[in-house]
Amino acid sequence: MLKQAAALIRSGGLVAIPTDSSYAVVAHLDDKNAADGLRRLRGVDDRHHLTLLCRDLAEIGQMAHVDNRQYRLLKTGTPGPFTFILEATKEVPRRLSHPSRKTIGIRIPDNAITLALLEEVGAPLISTTLIPDGETEPLNDAEQIRERYERQLAAVIDGGACPHQATTVIDLTDDQPVVVRIGRGDPAALGIRVDVA
């Protein structure tokens, strides 16, 4: 099944996959139309950060500029339900990074199916949480995803119900980490305090 999904991704297909936070839609990093397809599916523009799913810290180091402070946080928070905003390297196609900031979301999911698919593809995948346009909650049921998006997706990998929460997003591009979105990951586990107003 993973070989089949990897082949669909390599040929330009969008595939819904389970992760450690919720279902996501993934595509091949080098596919020119994939980013547009992901953004269309989500109903977001190019200022919305897409996320690179990576296999390990070495792969993150190829895709993003990482200093020692950032590396320590990445090491603590991966694999896990965190997305980190980092400055993209030249390895990341410009169409994928934020147009004005040249940043990209990066994560290593703690999900056996996702990690096996990444291994099968042999490269990072671009992804976005599967939150339908105009809604706030991610989809969590493979059958529901299939019914709703069967014309837009090449495949849905049914990994059962995922946690029904998006990742916690942490921007590491400033001197101090900034929590952009609270999700499944607890920033306190990374030593980051969140002041609640």
Coordinates of C-alpha atoms in Angstrom, one line a residue:
M1 CA 0.0 0.0 0.0
L2 CA 2.8 2.4 0.9
K3 CA 4.6 1.6 -2.4
Q4 CA 1.4 2.4 -4.3
A5 CA 0.9 5.6 -2.4
A6 CA 4.5 6.7 -3.0
A7 CA 4.0 6.0 -6.7
L8 CA 0.9 8.1 -6.8
I9 CA 2.7 11.0 -5.0
R10 CA 5.7 10.8 -7.4
S11 CA 3.2 11.0 -10.4
G12 CA 1.7 14.3 -9.0
G13 CA -1.1 12.9 -6.9
L14 CA -2.4 14.4 -3.6
V15 CA -2.7 11.8 -0.9
A16 CA -4.4 12.0 2.5
I17 CA -2.4 10.4 5.3
P18 CA -2.8 9.9 9.1
T19 CA -0.3 11.7 11.3
D20 CA 0.2 12.1 15.1
S21 CA -2.0 15.2 15.1
S22 CA -4.7 14.7 12.5
Y23 CA -5.1 13.7 8.8
A24 CA -2.9 15.7 6.4
V25 CA -2.7 16.0 2.6
V26 CA 0.7 15.4 1.1
A27 CA 2.4 15.9 -2.2
H28 CA 5.8 15.5 -3.9
L29 CA 8.2 18.3 -3.1
D30 CA 9.4 18.8 -6.7
D31 CA 5.9 18.8 -8.3
K32 CA 5.2 22.4 -9.5
N33 CA 1.4 22.0 -9.3
A34 CA 1.3 20.2 -6.0
A35 CA 1.6 23.4 -3.8
D36 CA -1.2 25.0 -5.8
G37 CA -3.3 21.8 -5.4
L38 CA -2.8 21.7 -1.6
R39 CA -3.7 25.4 -1.3
R40 CA -6.8 25.0 -3.5
L41 CA -7.9 22.0 -1.4
R42 CA -7.5 24.0 1.8
G43 CA -8.8 27.4 0.4
V44 CA -5.7 29.3 1.5
D45 CA -3.3 31.6 -0.4
D46 CA 0.5 31.6 -0.7
R47 CA 1.0 33.4 2.6
H48 CA -0.3 30.3 4.4
H49 CA 2.8 28.2 5.4
L50 CA 2.9 24.8 3.9
T51 CA 4.8 22.2 6.0
L52 CA 7.6 19.9 5.0
L53 CA 7.3 16.5 6.5
C54 CA 10.9 15.2 7.1
R55 CA 12.3 11.8 8.2
D56 CA 14.9 13.1 10.6
L57 CA 17.0 16.1 11.8
A58 CA 19.5 15.7 9.0
E59 CA 16.8 16.1 6.4
I60 CA 15.5 19.2 8.3
G61 CA 19.1 20.6 8.1
Q62 CA 19.0 20.3 4.3
M63 CA 15.7 22.2 4.1
A64 CA 16.1 24.9 6.7
H65 CA 18.8 27.0 8.3
V66 CA 19.2 25.7 11.8
D67 CA 21.4 27.2 14.5
N68 CA 22.4 25.5 17.8
R69 CA 19.5 27.0 19.8
Q70 CA 17.0 25.9 17.2
Y71 CA 18.6 22.5 16.9
R72 CA 18.1 21.9 20.6
L73 CA 14.4 22.7 20.4
L74 CA 14.0 20.5 17.3
K75 CA 15.8 17.6 19.0
T76 CA 13.4 17.9 22.0
G77 CA 10.2 18.3 19.9
T78 CA 10.8 15.7 17.2
P79 CA 9.3 13.4 16.3
G80 CA 6.1 14.9 17.7
P81 CA 3.0 17.1 17.1
F82 CA 5.0 20.3 16.5
T83 CA 5.4 22.4 13.4
F84 CA 8.5 24.7 13.4
I85 CA 8.7 27.8 11.2
L86 CA 12.3 28.2 10.0
E87 CA 14.2 30.1 7.3
A88 CA 14.2 27.9 4.1
T89 CA 17.4 26.9 2.4
K90 CA 17.8 27.0 -1.4
E91 CA 16.8 23.3 -1.4
V92 CA 13.2 24.5 -0.9
P93 CA 11.5 25.6 -4.1
R94 CA 10.6 29.3 -3.8
R95 CA 6.9 28.6 -4.6
L96 CA 6.7 26.7 -1.3
S97 CA 8.2 29.2 1.1
H98 CA 6.3 32.2 2.5
P99 CA 6.6 34.9 -0.3
S100 CA 7.9 37.8 1.9
R101 CA 9.6 36.0 4.7
K102 CA 11.2 33.0 2.9
T103 CA 10.2 30.7 5.7
I104 CA 8.8 27.2 5.7
G105 CA 7.0 25.0 8.2
I106 CA 8.9 21.8 9.1
R107 CA 8.0 18.8 11.2
I108 CA 8.8 15.1 11.9
P109 CA 5.6 13.3 12.7
D110 CA 5.5 10.6 15.3
N111 CA 3.4 8.2 13.2
A112 CA 4.6 4.9 11.9
I113 CA 2.6 5.1 8.6
T114 CA 3.8 8.6 7.9
L115 CA 7.4 7.8 8.6
A116 CA 7.2 4.6 6.5
L117 CA 5.7 6.6 3.6
L118 CA 8.5 9.2 3.9
E119 CA 11.1 6.4 3.8
E120 CA 9.4 4.9 0.7
V121 CA 9.3 8.3 -1.2
G122 CA 12.9 8.9 0.0
A123 CA 12.4 12.7 0.3
P124 CA 10.4 15.3 2.3
L125 CA 6.8 15.7 1.4
I126 CA 4.9 19.0 1.3
S127 CA 1.8 18.9 3.5
T128 CA -1.1 20.7 5.0
T129 CA -3.5 19.8 7.8
L130 CA -6.7 18.5 6.3
I131 CA -9.0 21.3 7.5
P132 CA -11.8 21.9 5.0
D133 CA -12.2 25.4 3.5
G134 CA -14.3 27.6 5.8
E135 CA -14.0 25.2 8.8
T136 CA -11.7 25.2 11.8
E137 CA -11.4 21.5 12.8
P138 CA -9.3 18.9 10.9
L139 CA -10.9 15.9 9.5
N140 CA -10.3 12.6 11.3
D141 CA -12.2 9.9 9.5
A142 CA -10.7 8.3 6.4
E143 CA -14.1 7.3 5.0
Q144 CA -15.4 10.8 5.4
I145 CA -12.3 12.2 3.7
R146 CA -12.7 9.8 0.8
E147 CA -16.4 10.7 0.3
R148 CA -15.7 14.4 0.5
Y149 CA -12.5 14.6 -1.6
E150 CA -12.5 11.6 -3.9
R151 CA -12.2 13.8 -7.0
Q152 CA -9.3 15.8 -5.7
L153 CA -7.2 13.1 -4.0
A154 CA -5.3 10.3 -5.6
A155 CA -5.6 8.1 -2.5
V156 CA -6.5 8.1 1.2
I157 CA -4.4 6.0 3.6
D158 CA -6.7 4.7 6.3
G159 CA -4.7 4.7 9.5
G160 CA -7.8 4.8 11.8
A161 CA -8.8 7.7 13.9
C162 CA -6.0 10.2 14.6
P163 CA -5.9 12.7 17.5
H164 CA -8.4 15.3 16.5
Q165 CA -6.1 18.3 16.8
A166 CA -3.7 20.2 14.6
T167 CA -0.1 20.6 15.5
T168 CA 1.3 23.3 17.8
V169 CA 3.1 25.8 15.5
I170 CA 6.3 27.5 16.8
D171 CA 8.1 30.2 14.9
L172 CA 11.9 29.9 15.5
T173 CA 13.0 32.7 13.2
D174 CA 13.2 35.4 16.0
D175 CA 15.6 35.5 19.0
Q176 CA 12.9 33.9 21.1
P177 CA 10.5 31.1 20.0
V178 CA 6.9 32.4 19.3
V179 CA 4.0 30.1 19.7
V180 CA 1.8 30.9 16.6
R181 CA -0.9 28.2 17.3
I182 CA -1.6 26.0 20.2
G183 CA -2.4 22.5 19.2
R184 CA -1.7 19.0 20.3
G185 CA 2.0 19.6 21.3
D186 CA 2.6 21.2 24.7
P187 CA 5.1 24.1 24.4
A188 CA 6.1 23.6 28.0
A189 CA 7.6 20.3 27.0
L190 CA 10.1 22.3 25.0
G191 CA 10.7 24.8 27.8
I192 CA 8.6 27.5 26.1
R193 CA 6.2 29.5 28.3
V194 CA 3.0 30.7 26.8
D195 CA 1.4 33.8 28.5
V196 CA -2.3 33.5 28.5
A197 CA -4.1 36.8 28.5

